[in-house]
Coordinates of C-alpha atoms in Angstrom, one line a residue:
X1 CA -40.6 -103.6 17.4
X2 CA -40.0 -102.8 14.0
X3 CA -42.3 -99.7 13.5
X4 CA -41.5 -96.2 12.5
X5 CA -43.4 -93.2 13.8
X6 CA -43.1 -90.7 10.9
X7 CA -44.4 -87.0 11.8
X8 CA -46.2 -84.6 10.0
X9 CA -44.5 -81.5 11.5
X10 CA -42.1 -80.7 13.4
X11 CA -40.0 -83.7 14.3
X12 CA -38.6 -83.1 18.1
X13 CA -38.7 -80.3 21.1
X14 CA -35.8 -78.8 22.8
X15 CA -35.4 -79.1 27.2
X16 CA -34.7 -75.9 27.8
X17 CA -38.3 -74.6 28.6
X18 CA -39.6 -75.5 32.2
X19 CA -42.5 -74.5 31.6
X20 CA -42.9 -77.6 29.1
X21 CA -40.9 -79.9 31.7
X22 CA -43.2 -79.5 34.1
X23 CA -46.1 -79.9 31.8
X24 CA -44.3 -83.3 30.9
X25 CA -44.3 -84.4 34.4
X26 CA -47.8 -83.4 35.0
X27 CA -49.1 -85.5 32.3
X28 CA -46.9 -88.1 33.6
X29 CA -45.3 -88.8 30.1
X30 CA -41.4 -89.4 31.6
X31 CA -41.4 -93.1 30.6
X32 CA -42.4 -91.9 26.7
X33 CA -39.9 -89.6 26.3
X34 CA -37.4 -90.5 23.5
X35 CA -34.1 -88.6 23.8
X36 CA -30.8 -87.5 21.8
X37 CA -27.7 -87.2 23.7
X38 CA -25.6 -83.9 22.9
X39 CA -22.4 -85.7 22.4
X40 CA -24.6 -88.3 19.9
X41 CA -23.6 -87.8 16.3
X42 CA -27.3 -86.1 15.6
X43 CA -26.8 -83.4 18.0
X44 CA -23.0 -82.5 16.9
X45 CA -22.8 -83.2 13.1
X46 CA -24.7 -80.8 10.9
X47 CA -23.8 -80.5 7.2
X48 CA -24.1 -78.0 4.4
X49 CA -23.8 -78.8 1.1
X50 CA -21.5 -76.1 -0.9
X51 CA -21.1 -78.7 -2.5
X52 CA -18.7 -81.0 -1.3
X53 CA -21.3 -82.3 1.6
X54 CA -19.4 -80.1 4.2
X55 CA -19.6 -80.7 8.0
X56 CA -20.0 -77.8 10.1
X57 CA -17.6 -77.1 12.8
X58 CA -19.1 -77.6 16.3
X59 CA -15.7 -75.8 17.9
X60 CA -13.6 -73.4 17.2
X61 CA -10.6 -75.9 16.0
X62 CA -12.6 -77.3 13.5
X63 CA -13.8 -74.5 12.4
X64 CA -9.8 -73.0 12.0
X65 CA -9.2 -76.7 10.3
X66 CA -11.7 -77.0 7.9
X67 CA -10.3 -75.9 4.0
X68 CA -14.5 -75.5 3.5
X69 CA -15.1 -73.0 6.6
X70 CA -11.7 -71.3 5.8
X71 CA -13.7 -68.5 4.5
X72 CA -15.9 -67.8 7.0
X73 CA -13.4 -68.2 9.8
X74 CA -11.2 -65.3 8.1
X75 CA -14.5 -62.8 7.9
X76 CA -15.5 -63.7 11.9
X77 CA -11.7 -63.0 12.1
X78 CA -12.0 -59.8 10.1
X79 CA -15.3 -58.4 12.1
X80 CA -13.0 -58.8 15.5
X81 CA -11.4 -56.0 14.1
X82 CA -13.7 -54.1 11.8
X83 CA -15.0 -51.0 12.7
X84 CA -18.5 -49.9 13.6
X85 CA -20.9 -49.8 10.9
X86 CA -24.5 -49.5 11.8
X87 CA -26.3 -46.9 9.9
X88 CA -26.8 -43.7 11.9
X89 CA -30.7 -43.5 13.4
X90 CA -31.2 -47.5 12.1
X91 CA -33.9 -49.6 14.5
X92 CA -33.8 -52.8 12.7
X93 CA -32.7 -54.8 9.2
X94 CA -33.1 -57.8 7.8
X95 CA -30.5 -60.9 8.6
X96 CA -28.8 -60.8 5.4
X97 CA -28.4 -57.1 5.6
X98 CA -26.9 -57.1 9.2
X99 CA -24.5 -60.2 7.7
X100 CA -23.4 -58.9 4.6
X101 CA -23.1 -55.9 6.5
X102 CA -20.4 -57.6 8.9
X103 CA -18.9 -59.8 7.4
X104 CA -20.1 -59.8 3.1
X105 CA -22.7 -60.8 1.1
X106 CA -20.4 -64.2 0.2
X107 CA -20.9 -65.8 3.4
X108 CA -24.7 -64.4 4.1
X109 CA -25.7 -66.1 1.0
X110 CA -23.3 -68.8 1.4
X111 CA -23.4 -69.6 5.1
X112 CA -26.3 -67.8 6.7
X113 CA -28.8 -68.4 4.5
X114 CA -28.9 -72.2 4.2
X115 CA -28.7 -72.0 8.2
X116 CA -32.1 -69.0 7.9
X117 CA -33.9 -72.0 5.4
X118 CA -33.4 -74.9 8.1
X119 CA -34.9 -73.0 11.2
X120 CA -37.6 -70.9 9.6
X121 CA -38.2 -71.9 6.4
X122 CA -38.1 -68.4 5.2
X123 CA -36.0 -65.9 3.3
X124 CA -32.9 -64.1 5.3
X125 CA -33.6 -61.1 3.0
X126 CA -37.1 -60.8 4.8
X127 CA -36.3 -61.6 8.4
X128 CA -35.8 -59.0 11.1
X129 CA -32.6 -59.7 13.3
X130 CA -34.1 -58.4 16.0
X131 CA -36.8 -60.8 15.5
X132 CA -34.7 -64.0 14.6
X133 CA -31.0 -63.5 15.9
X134 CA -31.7 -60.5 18.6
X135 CA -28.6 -61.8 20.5
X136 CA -26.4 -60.6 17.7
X137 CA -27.5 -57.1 17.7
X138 CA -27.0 -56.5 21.0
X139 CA -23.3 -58.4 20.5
X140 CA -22.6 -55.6 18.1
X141 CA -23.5 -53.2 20.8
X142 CA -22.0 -54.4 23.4
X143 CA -18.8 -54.8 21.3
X144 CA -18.7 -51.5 20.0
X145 CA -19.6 -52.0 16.4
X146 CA -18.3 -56.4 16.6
X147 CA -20.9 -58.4 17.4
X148 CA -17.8 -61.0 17.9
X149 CA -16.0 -58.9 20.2
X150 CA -19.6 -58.5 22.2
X151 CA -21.3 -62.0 22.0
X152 CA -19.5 -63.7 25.3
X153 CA -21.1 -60.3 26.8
X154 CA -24.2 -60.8 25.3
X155 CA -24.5 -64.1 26.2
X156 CA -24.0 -63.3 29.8
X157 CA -26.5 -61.2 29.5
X158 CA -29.4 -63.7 28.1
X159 CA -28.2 -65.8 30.5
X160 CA -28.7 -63.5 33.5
X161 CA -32.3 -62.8 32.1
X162 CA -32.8 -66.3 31.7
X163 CA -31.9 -67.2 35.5
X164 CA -34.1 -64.2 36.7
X165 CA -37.1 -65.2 34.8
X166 CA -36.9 -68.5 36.6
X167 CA -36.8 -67.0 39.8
X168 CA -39.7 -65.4 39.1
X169 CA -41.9 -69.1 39.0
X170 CA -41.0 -72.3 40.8
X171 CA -41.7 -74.9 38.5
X172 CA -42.6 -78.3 39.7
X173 CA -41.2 -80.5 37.3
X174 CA -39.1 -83.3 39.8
X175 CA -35.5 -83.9 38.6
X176 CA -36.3 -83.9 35.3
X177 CA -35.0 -80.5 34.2
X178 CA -31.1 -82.3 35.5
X179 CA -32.2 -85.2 33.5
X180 CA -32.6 -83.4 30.5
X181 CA -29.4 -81.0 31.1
X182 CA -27.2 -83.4 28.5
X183 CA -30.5 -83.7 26.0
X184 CA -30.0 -82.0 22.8
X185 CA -33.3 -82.8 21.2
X186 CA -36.8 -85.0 22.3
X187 CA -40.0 -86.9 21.1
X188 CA -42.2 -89.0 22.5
X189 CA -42.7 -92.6 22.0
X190 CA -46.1 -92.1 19.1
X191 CA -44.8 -88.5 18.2
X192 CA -44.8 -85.3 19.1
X193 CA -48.6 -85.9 19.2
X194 CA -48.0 -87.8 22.1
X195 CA -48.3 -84.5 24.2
X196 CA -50.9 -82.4 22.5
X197 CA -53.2 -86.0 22.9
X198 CA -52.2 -87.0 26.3
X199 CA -52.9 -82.5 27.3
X200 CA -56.4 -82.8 25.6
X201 CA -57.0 -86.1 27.9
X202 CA -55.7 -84.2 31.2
X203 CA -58.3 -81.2 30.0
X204 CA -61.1 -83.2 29.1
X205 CA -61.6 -84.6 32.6
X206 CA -61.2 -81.1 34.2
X207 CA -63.9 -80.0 36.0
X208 CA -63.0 -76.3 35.6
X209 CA -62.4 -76.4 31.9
X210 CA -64.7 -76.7 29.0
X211 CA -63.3 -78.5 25.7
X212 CA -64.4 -78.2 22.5
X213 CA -63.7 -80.1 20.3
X214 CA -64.2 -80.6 15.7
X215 CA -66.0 -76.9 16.7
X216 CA -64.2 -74.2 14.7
X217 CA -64.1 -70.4 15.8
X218 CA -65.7 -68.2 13.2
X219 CA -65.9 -64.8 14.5
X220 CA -64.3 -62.9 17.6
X221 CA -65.8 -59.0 18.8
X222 CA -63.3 -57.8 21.2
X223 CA -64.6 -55.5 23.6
X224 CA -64.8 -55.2 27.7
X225 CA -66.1 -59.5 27.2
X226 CA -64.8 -60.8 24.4
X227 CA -67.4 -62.7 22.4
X228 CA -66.4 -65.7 20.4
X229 CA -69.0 -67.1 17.8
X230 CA -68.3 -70.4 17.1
X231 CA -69.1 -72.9 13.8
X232 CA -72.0 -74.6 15.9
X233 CA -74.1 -71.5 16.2
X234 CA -73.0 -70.7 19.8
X235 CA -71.4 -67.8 21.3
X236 CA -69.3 -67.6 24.2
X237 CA -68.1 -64.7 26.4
X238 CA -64.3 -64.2 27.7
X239 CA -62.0 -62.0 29.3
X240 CA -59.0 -62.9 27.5
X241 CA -58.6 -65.3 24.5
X242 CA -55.2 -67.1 23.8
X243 CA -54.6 -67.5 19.9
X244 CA -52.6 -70.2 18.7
X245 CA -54.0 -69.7 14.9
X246 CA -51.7 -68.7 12.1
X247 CA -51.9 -64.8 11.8
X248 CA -53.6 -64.7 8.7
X249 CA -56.2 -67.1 9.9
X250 CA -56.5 -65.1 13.1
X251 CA -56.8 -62.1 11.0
X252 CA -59.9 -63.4 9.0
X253 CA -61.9 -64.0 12.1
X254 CA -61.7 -61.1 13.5
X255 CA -62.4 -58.8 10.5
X256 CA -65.2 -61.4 9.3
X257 CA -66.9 -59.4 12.7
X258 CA -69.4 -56.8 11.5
X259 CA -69.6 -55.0 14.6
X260 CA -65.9 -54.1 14.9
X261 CA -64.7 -50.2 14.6
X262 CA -61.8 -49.7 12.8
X263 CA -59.7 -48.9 15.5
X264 CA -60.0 -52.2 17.4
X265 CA -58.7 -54.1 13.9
X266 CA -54.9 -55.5 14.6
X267 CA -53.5 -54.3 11.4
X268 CA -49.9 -55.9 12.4
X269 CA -51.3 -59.4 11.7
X270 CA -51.4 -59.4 8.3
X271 CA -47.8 -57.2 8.0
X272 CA -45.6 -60.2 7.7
X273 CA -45.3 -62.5 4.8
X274 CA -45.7 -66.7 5.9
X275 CA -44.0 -69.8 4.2
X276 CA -45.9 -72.6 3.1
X277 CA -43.6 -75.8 4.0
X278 CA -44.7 -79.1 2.8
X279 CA -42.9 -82.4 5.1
X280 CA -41.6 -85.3 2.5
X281 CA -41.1 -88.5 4.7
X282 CA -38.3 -90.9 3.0
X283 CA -38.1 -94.0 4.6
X284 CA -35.2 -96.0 3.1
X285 CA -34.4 -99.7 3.7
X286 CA -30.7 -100.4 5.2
X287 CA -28.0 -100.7 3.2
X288 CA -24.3 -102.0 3.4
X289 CA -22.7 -99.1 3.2
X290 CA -24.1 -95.9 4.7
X291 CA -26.0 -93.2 1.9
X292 CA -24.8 -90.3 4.3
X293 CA -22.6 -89.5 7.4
X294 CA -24.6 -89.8 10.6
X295 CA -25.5 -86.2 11.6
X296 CA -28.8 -84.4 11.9
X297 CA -29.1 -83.8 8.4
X298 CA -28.1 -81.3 5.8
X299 CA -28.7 -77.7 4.6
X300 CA -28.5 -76.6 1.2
X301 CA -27.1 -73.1 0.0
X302 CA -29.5 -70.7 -1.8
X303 CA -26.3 -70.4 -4.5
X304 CA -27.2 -74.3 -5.0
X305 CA -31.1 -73.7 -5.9
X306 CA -30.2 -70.5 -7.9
X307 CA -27.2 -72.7 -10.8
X308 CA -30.3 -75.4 -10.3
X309 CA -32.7 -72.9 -11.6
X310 CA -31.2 -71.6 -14.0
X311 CA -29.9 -75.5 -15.7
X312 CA -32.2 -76.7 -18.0
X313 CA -33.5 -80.2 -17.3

């Protein structure tokens, strides 16, 4: 019909959660579901620019023929055969720590840090592995000292945990989790807000739920009942409040509490840095020849902002 829908966040979900399946069917949002095929060009072609604008290899033959990859093929080849070399007594590191560690600090910076940009917007010199890539700690475990040797092991082992966990809950969510097996990526028809509007419709007619809403919380007192002061003037009591505030934000409601003692303060929310990300729509007319290679888009080396930084303009 000629319109866009441009978002403000996040762009599409992944249909691996049934949890969020079910919730799809339950809101009865099936018919607005907009999806991308995994063998479509946006699900396969991913590109980082070195520069040249360099596709990344989405098997291991492309990833052998690529003269760009080359490098990074030879250190994955490398780290088959490397030794063991986790510090003694170590519990955690950061991503670039545990890649430079592995392979070198060429292809951390080169490779995984473009690739640590894209999914969390956030330094790979900060992140935990644990935390981010968990599955490639355990790989280096299970491969004594390769995390390349290990990962088919490891990822036996997610998916074992993945199938029990489902065992655990039947989900109602039709055939839609089969219909959604060859989905890389999805939105709604509208956006993503599509869901969070159509969920606060579904609650809003609930007779065992009470929605608030353009009423801010300004204070929480944990305790035995959890009181919740809210911008209105009202307070309201609970046995268990579900957060979905930023930590920081979370953070300043709860100390903003007089009657809290120290030792019921949750210290760990303000331990981690956070990223602020701003979303810059471009919306370009069509042209006779193509500006890029259809793909889902491109990452861009930290190398590449570091020459920028330092050229004057």
């Amino acid at each position: 019909d000629g319109r866009t829908a441009l978002e403000a966040g996040p762009r599409t979900l992944r249909g691996t959660s049934p949890a969020l399946l079910e919730l799809i069917e339950q809101l009865g949002l099936r018919d607005a579901l907009v999806t991308t095929s995994k063998s479509s060009p946006a699900a396969q072609s991913r590109f980082l620019y070195l520069p040249p604008l360099t596709m990344l290899p989405n098997n291991l033959l492309s990833a052998l023929l690529s003269p760009e990859m080359r490098p990074l093929s030879i250190a994955a080849m490398k780290e088959f055969f490397k030794g063991g070399n986790r510090p003694a007594g170590i519990m955690d590191e950061s991503v670039d720590s545990f890649i430079s560690r592995r392979f070198s600090p060429e292809i951390a910076r080169k490779f995984l840090s473009p690739m640590i940009h894209g999914i969390y917007a956030a330094d790979s010199r900060q992140l935990s592995i644990k935390s981010t890539l968990k599955i490639l700690w355990r790989a280096e475990e299970l491969g004594r000292g390769s995390f390349i040797r290990g990962l088919p092991s490891a990822l036996q082992e997610r998916a074992k945990e993945h199938r029990s966990k489902l065992l655990d809950r039947k989900y109602q969510a039709s055939n839609l989790p089969k219909l959604m097996k060859n989905v890389s990526t999805f939105s709604f028809r509208g956006g993503l807000s599509t869901l969070s509007l159509s969920l606060a419709s579904a609650l809003g007619v609930a007779q065992n739920v009470d929605l608030r809403v353009d009423v801010g919380c300004v204070g929480i007192e944990p305790g035995q009942e959890i009181k919740l002061h809210l911008s209105d003037g009202t307070t309201l009591t609970a046995s268990h409040v579900v957060s979905t505030l930023p930590f920081p934000v979370l953070d300043s409601i709860v100390t903003s509490s007089k009657n809290i003692p120290s030792h019921s303060r949750l210290p760990h929310l303000n331990a981690n840095p956070a990223s602020t990300v701003q979303v810059l729509n471009l919306l370009l007319p069509p042209t006779p020849a193509p500006l890029h290679p259809p793909g889902f888009g491109y990452l861009i080396s930290k190398l590449i902002f570091l020459v920028a930084s330092s050229t004057p303009h």
